[in-house]
Short mmCIF file of C-alpha atoms in Angstrom, two decimals:
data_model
loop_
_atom_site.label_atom_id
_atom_site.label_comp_id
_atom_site.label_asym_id
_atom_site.label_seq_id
_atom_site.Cartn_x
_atom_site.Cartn_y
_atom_site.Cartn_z
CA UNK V 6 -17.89 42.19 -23.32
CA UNK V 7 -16.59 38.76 -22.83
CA UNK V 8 -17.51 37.13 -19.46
CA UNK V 9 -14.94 36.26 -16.98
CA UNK V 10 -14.75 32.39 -17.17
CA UNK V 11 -13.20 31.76 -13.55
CA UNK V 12 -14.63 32.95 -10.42
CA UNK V 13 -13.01 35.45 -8.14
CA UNK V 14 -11.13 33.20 -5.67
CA UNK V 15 -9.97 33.76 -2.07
CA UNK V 16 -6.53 31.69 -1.10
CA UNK V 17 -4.34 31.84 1.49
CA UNK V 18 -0.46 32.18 1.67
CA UNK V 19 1.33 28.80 0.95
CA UNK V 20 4.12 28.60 4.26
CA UNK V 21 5.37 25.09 5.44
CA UNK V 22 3.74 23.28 2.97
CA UNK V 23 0.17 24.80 4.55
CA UNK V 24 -2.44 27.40 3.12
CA UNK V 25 -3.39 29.57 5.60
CA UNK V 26 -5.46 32.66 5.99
CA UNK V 27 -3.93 33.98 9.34
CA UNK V 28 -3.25 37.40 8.00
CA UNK V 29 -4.51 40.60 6.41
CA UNK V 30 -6.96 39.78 3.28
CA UNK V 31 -6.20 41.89 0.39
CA UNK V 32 -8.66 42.30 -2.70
CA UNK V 33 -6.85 41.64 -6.09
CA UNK V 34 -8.52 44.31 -8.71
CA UNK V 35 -8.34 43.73 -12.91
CA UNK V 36 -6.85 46.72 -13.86
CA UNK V 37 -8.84 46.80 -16.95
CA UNK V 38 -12.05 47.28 -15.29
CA UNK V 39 -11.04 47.45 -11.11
CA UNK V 40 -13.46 44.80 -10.68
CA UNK V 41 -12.07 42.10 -7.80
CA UNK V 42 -10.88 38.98 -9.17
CA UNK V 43 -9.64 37.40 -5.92
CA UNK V 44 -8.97 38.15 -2.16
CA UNK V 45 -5.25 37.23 -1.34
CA UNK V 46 -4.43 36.38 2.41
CA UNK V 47 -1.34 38.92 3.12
CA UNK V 48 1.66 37.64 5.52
CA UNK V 49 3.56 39.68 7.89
CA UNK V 50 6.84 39.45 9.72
CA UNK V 51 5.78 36.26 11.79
CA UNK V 52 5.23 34.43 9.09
CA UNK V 53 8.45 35.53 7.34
CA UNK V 54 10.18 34.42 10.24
CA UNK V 55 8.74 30.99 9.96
CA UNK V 56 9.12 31.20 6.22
CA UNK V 57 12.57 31.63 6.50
CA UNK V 58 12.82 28.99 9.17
CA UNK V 59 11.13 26.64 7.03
CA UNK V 60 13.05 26.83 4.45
CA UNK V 61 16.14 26.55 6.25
CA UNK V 62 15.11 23.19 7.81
CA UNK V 63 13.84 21.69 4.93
CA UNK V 64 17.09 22.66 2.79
CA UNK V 65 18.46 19.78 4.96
CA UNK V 66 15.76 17.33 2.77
CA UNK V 67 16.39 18.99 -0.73
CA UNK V 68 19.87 18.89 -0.90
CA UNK V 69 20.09 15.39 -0.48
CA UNK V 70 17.43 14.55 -3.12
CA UNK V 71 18.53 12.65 -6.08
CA UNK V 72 18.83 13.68 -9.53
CA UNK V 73 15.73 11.35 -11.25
CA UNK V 74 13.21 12.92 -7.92
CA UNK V 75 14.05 16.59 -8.43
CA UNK V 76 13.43 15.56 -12.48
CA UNK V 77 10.65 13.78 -12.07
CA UNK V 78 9.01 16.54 -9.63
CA UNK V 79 9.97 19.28 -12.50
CA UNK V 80 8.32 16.80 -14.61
CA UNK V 81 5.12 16.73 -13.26
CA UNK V 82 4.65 20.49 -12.60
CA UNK V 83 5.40 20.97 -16.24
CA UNK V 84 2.34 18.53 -16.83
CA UNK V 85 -0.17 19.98 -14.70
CA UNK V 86 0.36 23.22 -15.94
CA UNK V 87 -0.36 22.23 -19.03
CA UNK V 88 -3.38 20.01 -17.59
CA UNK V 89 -4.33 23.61 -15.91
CA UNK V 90 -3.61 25.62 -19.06
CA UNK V 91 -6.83 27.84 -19.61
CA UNK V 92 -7.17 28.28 -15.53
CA UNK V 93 -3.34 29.94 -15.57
CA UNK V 94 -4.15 31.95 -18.95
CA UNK V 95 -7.41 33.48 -17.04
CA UNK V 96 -5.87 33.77 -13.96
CA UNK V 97 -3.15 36.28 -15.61
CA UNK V 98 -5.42 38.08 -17.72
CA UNK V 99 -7.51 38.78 -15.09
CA UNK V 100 -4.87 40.22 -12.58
CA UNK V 101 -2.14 41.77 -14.56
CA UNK V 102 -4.26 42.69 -17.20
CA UNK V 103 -2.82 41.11 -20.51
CA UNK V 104 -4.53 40.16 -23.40
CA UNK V 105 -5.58 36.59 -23.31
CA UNK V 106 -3.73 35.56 -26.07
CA UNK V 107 -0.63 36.29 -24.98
CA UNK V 108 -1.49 35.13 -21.60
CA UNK V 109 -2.02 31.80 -22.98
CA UNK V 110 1.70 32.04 -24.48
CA UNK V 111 3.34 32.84 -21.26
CA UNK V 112 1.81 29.59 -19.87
CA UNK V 113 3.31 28.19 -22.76
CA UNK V 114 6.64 29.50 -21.77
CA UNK V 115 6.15 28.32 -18.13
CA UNK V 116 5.42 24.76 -19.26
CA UNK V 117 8.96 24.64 -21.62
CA UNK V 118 10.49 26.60 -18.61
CA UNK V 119 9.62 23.56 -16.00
CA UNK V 120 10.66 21.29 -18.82
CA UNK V 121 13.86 22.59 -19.61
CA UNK V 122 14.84 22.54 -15.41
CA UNK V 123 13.65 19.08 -15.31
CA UNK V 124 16.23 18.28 -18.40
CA UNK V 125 19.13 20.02 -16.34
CA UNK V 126 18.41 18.95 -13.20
CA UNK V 127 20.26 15.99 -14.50
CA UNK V 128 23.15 17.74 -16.00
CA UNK V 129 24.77 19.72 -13.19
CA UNK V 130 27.84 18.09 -13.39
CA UNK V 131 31.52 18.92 -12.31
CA UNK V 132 34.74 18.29 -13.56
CA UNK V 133 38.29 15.92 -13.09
CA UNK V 134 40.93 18.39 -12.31
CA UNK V 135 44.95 17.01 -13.05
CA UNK V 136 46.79 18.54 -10.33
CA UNK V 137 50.36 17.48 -10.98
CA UNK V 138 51.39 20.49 -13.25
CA UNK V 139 53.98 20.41 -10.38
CA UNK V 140 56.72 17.83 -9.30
CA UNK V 141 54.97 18.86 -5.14
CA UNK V 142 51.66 17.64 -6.39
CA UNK V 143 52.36 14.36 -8.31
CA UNK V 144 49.99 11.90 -7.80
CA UNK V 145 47.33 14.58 -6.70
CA UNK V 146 44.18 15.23 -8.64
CA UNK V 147 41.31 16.99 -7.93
CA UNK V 148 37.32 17.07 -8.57
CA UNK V 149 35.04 19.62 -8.74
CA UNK V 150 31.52 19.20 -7.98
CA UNK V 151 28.47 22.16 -7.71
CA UNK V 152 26.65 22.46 -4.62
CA UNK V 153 23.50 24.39 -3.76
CA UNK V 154 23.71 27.05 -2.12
CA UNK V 155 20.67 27.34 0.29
CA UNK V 156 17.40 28.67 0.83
CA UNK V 157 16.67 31.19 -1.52
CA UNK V 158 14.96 34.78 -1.27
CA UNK V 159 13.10 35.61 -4.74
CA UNK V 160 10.90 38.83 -5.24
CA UNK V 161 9.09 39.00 -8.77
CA UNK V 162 7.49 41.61 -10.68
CA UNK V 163 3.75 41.97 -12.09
CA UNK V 164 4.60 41.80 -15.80
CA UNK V 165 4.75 37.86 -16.43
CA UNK V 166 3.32 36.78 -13.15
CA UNK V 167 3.52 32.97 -14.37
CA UNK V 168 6.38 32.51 -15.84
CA UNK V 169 9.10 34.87 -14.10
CA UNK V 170 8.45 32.81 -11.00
CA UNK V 171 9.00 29.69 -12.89
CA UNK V 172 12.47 31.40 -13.36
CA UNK V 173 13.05 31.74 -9.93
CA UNK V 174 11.35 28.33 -8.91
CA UNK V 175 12.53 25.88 -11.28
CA UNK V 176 16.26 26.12 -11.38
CA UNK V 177 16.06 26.30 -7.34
CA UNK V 178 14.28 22.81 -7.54
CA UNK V 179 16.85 21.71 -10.32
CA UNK V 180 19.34 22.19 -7.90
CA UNK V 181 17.67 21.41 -4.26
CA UNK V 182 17.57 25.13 -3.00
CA UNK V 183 14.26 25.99 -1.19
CA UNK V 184 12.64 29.27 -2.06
CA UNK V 185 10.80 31.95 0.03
CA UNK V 186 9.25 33.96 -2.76
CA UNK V 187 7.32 37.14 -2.53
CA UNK V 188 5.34 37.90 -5.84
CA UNK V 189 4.21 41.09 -7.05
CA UNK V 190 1.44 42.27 -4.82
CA UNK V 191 -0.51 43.07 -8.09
CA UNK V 192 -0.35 39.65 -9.21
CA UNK V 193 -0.22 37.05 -6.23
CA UNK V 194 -3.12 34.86 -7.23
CA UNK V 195 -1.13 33.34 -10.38
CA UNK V 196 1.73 32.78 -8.12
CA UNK V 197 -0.15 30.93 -5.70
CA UNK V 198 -2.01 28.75 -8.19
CA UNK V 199 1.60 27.73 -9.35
CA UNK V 200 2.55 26.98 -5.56
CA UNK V 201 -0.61 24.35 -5.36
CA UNK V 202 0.63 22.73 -8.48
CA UNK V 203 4.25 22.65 -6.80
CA UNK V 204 3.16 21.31 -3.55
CA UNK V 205 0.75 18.46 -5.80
CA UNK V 206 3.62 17.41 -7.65
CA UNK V 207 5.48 16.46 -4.98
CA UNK V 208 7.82 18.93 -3.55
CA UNK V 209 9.00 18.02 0.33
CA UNK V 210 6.52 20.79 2.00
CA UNK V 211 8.33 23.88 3.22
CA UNK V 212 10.78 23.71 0.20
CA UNK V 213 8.52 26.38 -1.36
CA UNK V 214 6.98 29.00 0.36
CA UNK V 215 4.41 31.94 -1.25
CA UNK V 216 3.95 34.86 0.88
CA UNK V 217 2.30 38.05 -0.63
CA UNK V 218 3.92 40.56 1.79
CA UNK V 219 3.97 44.57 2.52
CA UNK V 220 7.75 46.18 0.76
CA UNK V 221 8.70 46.48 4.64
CA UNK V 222 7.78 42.97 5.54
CA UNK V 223 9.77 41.41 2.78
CA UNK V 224 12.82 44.07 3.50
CA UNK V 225 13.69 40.89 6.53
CA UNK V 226 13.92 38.58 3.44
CA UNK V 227 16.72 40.84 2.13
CA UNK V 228 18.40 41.31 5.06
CA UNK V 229 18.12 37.70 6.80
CA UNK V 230 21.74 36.28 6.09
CA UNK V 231 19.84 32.47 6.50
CA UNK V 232 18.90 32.50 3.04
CA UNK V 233 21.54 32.35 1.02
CA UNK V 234 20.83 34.08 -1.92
CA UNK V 235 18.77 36.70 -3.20
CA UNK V 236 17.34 36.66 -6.57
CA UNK V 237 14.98 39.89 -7.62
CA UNK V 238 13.55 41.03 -10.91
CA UNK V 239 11.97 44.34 -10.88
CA UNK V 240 12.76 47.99 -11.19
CA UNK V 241 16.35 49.18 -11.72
CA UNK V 242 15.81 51.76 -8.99
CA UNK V 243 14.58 48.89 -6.44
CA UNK V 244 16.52 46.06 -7.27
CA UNK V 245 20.45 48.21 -6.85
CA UNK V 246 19.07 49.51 -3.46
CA UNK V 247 18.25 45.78 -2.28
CA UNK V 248 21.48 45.05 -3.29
CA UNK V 249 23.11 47.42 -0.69
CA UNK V 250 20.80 45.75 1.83
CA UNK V 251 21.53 41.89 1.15
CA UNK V 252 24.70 41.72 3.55
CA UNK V 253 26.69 38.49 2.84
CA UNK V 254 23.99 36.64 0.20
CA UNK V 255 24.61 36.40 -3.64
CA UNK V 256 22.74 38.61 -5.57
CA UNK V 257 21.27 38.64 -8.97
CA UNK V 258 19.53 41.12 -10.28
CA UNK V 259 17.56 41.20 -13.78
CA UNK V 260 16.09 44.88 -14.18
CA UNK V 261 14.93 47.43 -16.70
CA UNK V 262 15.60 48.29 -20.05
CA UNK V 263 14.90 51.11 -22.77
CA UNK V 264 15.31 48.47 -25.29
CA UNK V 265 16.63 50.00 -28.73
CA UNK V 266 16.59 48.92 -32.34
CA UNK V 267 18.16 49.56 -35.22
CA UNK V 268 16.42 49.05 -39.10
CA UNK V 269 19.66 48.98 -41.48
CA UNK V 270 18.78 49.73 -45.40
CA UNK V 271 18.56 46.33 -46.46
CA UNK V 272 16.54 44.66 -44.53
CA UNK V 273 13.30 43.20 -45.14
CA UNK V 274 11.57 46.27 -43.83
CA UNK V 275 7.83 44.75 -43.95
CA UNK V 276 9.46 42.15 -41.48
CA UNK V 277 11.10 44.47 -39.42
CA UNK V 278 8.03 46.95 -39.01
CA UNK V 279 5.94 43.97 -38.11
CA UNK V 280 8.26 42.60 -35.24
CA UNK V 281 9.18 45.78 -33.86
CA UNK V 282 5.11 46.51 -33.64
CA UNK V 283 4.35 43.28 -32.31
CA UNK V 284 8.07 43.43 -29.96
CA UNK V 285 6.93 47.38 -29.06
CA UNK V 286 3.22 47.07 -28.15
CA UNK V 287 2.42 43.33 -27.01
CA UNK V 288 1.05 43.90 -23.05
CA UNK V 289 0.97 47.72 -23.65
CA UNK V 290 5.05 47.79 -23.52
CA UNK V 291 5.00 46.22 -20.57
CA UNK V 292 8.38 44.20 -20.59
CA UNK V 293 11.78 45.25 -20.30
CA UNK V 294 12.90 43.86 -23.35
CA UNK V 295 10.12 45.96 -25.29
CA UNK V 296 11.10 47.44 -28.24
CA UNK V 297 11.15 51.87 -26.83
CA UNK V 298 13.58 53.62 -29.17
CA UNK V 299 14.06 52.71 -33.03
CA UNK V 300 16.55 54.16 -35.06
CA UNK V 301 16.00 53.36 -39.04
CA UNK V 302 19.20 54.14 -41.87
CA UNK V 303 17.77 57.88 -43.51
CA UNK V 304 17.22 56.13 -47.10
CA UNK V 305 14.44 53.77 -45.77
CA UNK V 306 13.29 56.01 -43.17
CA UNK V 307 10.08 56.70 -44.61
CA UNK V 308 9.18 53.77 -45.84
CA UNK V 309 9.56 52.06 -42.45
CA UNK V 310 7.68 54.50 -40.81
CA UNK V 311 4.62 54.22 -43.27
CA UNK V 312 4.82 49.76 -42.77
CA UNK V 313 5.32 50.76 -39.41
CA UNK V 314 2.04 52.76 -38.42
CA UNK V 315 -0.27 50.81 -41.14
CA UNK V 316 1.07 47.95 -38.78
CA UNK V 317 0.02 49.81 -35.20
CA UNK V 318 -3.46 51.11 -36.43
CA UNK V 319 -4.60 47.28 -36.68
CA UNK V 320 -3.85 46.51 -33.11
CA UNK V 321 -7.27 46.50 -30.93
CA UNK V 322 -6.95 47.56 -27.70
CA UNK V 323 -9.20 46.93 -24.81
CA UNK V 324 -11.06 44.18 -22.29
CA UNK V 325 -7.62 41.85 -22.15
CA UNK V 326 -10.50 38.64 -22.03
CA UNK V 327 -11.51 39.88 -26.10
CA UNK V 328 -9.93 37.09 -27.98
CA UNK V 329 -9.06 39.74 -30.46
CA UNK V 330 -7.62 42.58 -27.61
CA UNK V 331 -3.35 43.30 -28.82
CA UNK V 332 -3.06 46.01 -25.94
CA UNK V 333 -4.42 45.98 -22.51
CA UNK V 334 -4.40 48.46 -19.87
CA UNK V 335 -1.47 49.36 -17.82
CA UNK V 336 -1.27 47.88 -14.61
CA UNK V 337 -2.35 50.75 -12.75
CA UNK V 338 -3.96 54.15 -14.12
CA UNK V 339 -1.31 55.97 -12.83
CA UNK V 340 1.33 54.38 -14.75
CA UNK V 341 -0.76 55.37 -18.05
CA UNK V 342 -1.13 58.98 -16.87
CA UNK V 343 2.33 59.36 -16.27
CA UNK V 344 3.10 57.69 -19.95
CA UNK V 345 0.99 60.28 -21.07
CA UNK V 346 2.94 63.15 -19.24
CA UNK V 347 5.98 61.84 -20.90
CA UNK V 348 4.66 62.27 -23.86
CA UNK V 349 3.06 65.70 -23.35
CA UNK V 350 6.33 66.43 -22.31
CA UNK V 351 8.54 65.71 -25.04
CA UNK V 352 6.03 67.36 -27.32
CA UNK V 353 6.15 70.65 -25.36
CA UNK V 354 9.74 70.22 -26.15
CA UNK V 355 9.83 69.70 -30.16
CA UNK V 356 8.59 65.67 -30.88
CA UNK V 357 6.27 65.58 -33.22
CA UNK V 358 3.71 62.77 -32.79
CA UNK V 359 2.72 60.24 -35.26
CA UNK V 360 0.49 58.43 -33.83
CA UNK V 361 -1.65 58.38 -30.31
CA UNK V 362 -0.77 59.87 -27.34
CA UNK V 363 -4.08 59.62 -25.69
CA UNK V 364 -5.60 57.46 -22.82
CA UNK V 365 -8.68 55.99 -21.39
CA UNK V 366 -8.40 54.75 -17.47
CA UNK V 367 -5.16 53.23 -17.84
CA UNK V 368 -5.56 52.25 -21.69
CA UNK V 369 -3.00 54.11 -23.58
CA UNK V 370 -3.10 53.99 -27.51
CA UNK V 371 -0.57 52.62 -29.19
CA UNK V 372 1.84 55.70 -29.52
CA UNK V 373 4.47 56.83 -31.37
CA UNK V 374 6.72 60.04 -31.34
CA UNK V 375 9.97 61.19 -33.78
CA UNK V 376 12.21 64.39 -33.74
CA UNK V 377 12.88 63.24 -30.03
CA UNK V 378 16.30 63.77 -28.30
CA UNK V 379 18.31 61.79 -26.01
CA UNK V 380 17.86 63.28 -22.55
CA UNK V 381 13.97 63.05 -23.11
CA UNK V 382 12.43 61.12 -20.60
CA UNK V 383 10.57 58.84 -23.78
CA UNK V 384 14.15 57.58 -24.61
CA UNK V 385 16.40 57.78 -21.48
CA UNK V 386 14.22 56.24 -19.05
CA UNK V 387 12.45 52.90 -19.10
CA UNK V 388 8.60 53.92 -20.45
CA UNK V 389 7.37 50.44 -19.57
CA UNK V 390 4.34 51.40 -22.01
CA UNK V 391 3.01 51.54 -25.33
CA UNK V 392 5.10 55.10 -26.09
CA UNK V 393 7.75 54.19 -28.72
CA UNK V 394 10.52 56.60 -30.67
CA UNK V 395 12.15 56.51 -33.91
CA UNK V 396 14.45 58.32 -35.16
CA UNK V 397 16.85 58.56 -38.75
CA UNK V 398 20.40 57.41 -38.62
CA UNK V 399 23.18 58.52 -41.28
CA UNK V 400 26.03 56.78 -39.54
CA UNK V 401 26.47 53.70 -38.08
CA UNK V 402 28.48 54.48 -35.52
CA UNK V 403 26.87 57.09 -34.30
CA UNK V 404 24.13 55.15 -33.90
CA UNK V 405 26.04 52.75 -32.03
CA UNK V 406 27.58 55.49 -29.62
CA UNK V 407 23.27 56.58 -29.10
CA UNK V 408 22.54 53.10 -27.72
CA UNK V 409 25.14 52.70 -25.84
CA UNK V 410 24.56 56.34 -24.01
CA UNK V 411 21.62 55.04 -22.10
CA UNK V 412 22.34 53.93 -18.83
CA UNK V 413 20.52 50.47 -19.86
CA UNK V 414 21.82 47.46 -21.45
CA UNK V 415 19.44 44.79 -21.43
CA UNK V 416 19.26 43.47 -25.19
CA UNK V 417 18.88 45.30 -28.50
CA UNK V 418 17.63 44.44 -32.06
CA UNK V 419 19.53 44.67 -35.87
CA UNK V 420 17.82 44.10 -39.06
CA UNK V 421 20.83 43.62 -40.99
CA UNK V 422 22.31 41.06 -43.71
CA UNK V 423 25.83 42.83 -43.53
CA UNK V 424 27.94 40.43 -41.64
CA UNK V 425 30.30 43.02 -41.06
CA UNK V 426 27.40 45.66 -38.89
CA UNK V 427 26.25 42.30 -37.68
CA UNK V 428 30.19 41.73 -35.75
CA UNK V 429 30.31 45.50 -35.32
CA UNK V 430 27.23 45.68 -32.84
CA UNK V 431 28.23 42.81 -31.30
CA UNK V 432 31.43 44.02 -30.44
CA UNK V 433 30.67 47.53 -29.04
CA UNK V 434 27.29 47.23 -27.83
CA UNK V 435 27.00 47.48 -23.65
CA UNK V 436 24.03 45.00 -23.72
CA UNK V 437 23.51 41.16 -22.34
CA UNK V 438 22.09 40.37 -25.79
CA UNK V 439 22.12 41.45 -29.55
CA UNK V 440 19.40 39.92 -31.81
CA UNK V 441 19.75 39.99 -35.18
CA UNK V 442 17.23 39.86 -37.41
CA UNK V 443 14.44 40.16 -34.65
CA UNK V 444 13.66 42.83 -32.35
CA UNK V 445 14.98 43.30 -28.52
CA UNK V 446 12.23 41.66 -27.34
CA UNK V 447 12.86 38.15 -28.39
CA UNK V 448 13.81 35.63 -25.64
CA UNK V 449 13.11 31.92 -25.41
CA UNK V 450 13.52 30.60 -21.98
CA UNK V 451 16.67 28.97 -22.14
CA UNK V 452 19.13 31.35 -23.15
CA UNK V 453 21.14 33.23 -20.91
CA UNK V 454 18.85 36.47 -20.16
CA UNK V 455 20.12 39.48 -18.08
CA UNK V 456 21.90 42.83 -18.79
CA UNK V 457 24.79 45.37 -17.60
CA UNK V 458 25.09 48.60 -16.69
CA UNK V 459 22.12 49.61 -14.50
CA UNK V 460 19.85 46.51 -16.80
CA UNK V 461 21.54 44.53 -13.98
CA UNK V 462 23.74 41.33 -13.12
CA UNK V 463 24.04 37.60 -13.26
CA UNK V 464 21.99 35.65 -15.92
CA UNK V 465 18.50 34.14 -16.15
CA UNK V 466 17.91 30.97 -18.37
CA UNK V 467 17.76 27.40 -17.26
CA UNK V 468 21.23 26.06 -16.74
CA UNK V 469 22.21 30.10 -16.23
CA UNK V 470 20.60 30.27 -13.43
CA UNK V 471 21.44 27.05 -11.68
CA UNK V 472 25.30 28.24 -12.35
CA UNK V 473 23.89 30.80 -9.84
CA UNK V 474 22.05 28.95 -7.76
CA UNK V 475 25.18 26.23 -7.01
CA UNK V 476 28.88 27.00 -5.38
CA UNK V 477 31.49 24.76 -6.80
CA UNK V 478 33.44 22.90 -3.94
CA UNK V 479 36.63 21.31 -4.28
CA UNK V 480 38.12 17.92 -3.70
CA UNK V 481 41.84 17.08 -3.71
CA UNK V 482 42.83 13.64 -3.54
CA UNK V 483 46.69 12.39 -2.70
CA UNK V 484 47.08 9.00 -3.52
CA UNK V 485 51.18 8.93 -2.78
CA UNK V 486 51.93 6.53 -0.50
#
């Protein structure tokens, strides 16, 4: 068994621009092995208070701050991450449990993530506006500029602990909001590594603040009409209800997904089995952009399904530190038992399964079910797990009309070279994203990311987000004498 290569660590909470430990200390468990990998100082409502008054006061310093400093602080977090590259990979493998490798590839993403802010930190522009479209406003003209909008609430989930803060912490310094964030109380330590490298590169201290708090304790960030905005990834469930609670602040909201697929009869279907594999099982299914239900034309059916499996029995799963681990566990055992129940479940009612369907702790194999139905829970809830469907397809647009009857729409996947499909799914599918010729789970961190329906609102991405982050504010100008 490989050995862990960084210590378990004990850190405080990062508030006004300070570490401190006053606070309940909470031990941070692998979930591969529930050994402790770090103590993690928890906050409470005093210091959310002073969090929020923090940020408040030093929104007064960060709006104010030039283009080139907010670049040139981006800058340099993107370059000690990257300086601190192996310490960040560990640090997620060890907490959330995925396999190094791909640990190492979200720290990749966080470094072009900082990178990309620090590039449009210097493009939030506005616009000249004519005004004299009417003889009463001749010699009028207006300009539009973007603003920020204020201190910031952002609550993040366990899945990408690195680089889904980065999401919520680089477009807010691209743009001169502050930020009270609350990570994922699986997963604070990565968070708070980040918030060292943010205070080292320069950031006015109290523009950031890192408080691993209790779900009631970070219910005031909701509610506190201070900060201005409140930006949550997380469960669909969770994140609608905050909404009702977040009174006057702008919302966004990037949730869950059953992410669906669909193999057409000419594609390349040794391509497509391998990406929806790879786009299905990476971190155990952990993402809500994971490939969950696939849906192949009848007269390649078979022939998917046999690339498909040969594909799945090669991934290892096990100790996410193995250099050669695909799958880790599940962040907690009791999300793999009630995978499993799902599955038992759909069984019971007429699936057949083709491969899997058993567990270890919270390792689940690599699992995959057909002869399902919609209303089972396997397709019309998010599994957030390595449990995967698939399913033959005669008509197109049936198929079309079976994606769109989840109550989802995050992005979905065609392997297709018909243009005409290609516009077709585009048109009528309820999702934020199609892509074609990849699966669902394909995202590079500069497009606009986010769903509809109950996937959420508003749009993640670089520039996306600072759209969201900024309130345009007009200025007319007469110049009649």
């Amino acid at each position: 068994m490989p050995e862990t290569l960084i210590a378990s660590r004990t850190t405080g909470y990062l508030l006004d621009g300070k570490f401190m430990t006053d606070g309940q200390p909470v031990e941070i468990r692998s979930p591969y092995d529930n050994k402790v990998v770090g103590i993690v100082t928890f906050a409470g409502a005093i210091q959310v208070e002073a969090a929020i008054a923090g940020a408040v006061r030093c929104f007064e310093v960060t709006r104010k701050l030039p283009a080139f400093e907010r670049q040139r602080v981006l800058r340099e977090v993107a370059r000690q991450i990257g300086l601190r590259h192996e310490e960040f990979a560990r640090s997620i493998a060890l907490e959330s449990g995925k396999p190094i490798k791909t640990a190492r590839a979200e720290v990749d993403r966080a470094v072009f993530t900082f990178t990309v802010a620090s590039e449009e930190a210097t493009r939030i522009g506005g616009e000249y506006l004519p005004l004299d479209l009417q003889e009463l406003a001749a010699q009028r003209w207006g300009m539009v500029r973007r603003f920020p909008v204020g201190a910031i609430a952002a609550i993040t989930p366990f899945n990408f602990p690195l680089n889904l803060v980065a999401h919520k912490v680089a477009p807010a310094i691209a743009t001169g909001c502050t930020v009270v964030l609350k990570p994922a109380p699986q997963t604070p330590l990565t968070a708070l590594l980040l918030a060292e490298v943010v205070q080292n590169a320069g950031w006015p201290a109290g523009a950031l603040n890192v408080l691993p708090l209790s779900n009631e304790d970070a219910a005031l960030l909701v509610r506190d009409d201070r900060l201005r905005m409140l930006t949550f990834t997380g469960s669909s469930a969770v994140g609608w209800r905050l909404k009702t609670e977040a009174g006057k602040k702008r919302v966004t909201l990037e949730l869950g997904g059953n992410a669906a697929v669909i193999v057409h009869s000419d594609a390349d279907l040794d391509y497509a089995a391998e990406r929806c594999a790879i786009g299905g099982f990476s971190y155990a299914g952990q993402s809500c952009i994971a490939v969950q239900r696939i849906f192949v034309q009848q007269s390649v059916y078979e022939k998917f399904v046999e690339k498909f499996l040969a594909r799945v029995r090669d991934f290892k799963a096990g100790n996410p530190l193995d250099e050669a681990t695909f799958i880790g566990p599940l962040i907690r055992e009791q999300d793999a038992i009630r995978a499993q129940q799902w599955v038992e479940e759909a069984i019971s009612a007429g699936a057949k399964l083709l491969i899997g369907g058993h567990r270890q702790g919270s390792l689940m194999e690599a699992t995959m079910l057909t002869n399902t139905r919609r209303e089972m829970r396997v397709n019309c809830e998010e599994v957030f797990a390595p449990v995967k469907t698939v399913e033959p397809y005669t008509d197109f647009g049936q198929v079309l009309a079976e994606i769109n009857a989840s109550p989802y729409g995050l992005q979905a996947g065609l392997f297709t070279r018909d243009v005409v499909l290609i516009f077709r799914a585009y048109e009528e599918l309820e999702v934020g994203g199609l892509i074609v010729g990849d699966a669902p789970t394909f995202r590079i961190d500069h497009m606009p990311y986010g769903g509809v329906k109950d996937s959420g609102m508003g749009r993640e991405g670089l520039r996306y987000a600072i759209e969201d982050m900024t309130e345009r504010r007009l200025l007319v100008m007469n110049l009649k004498e």
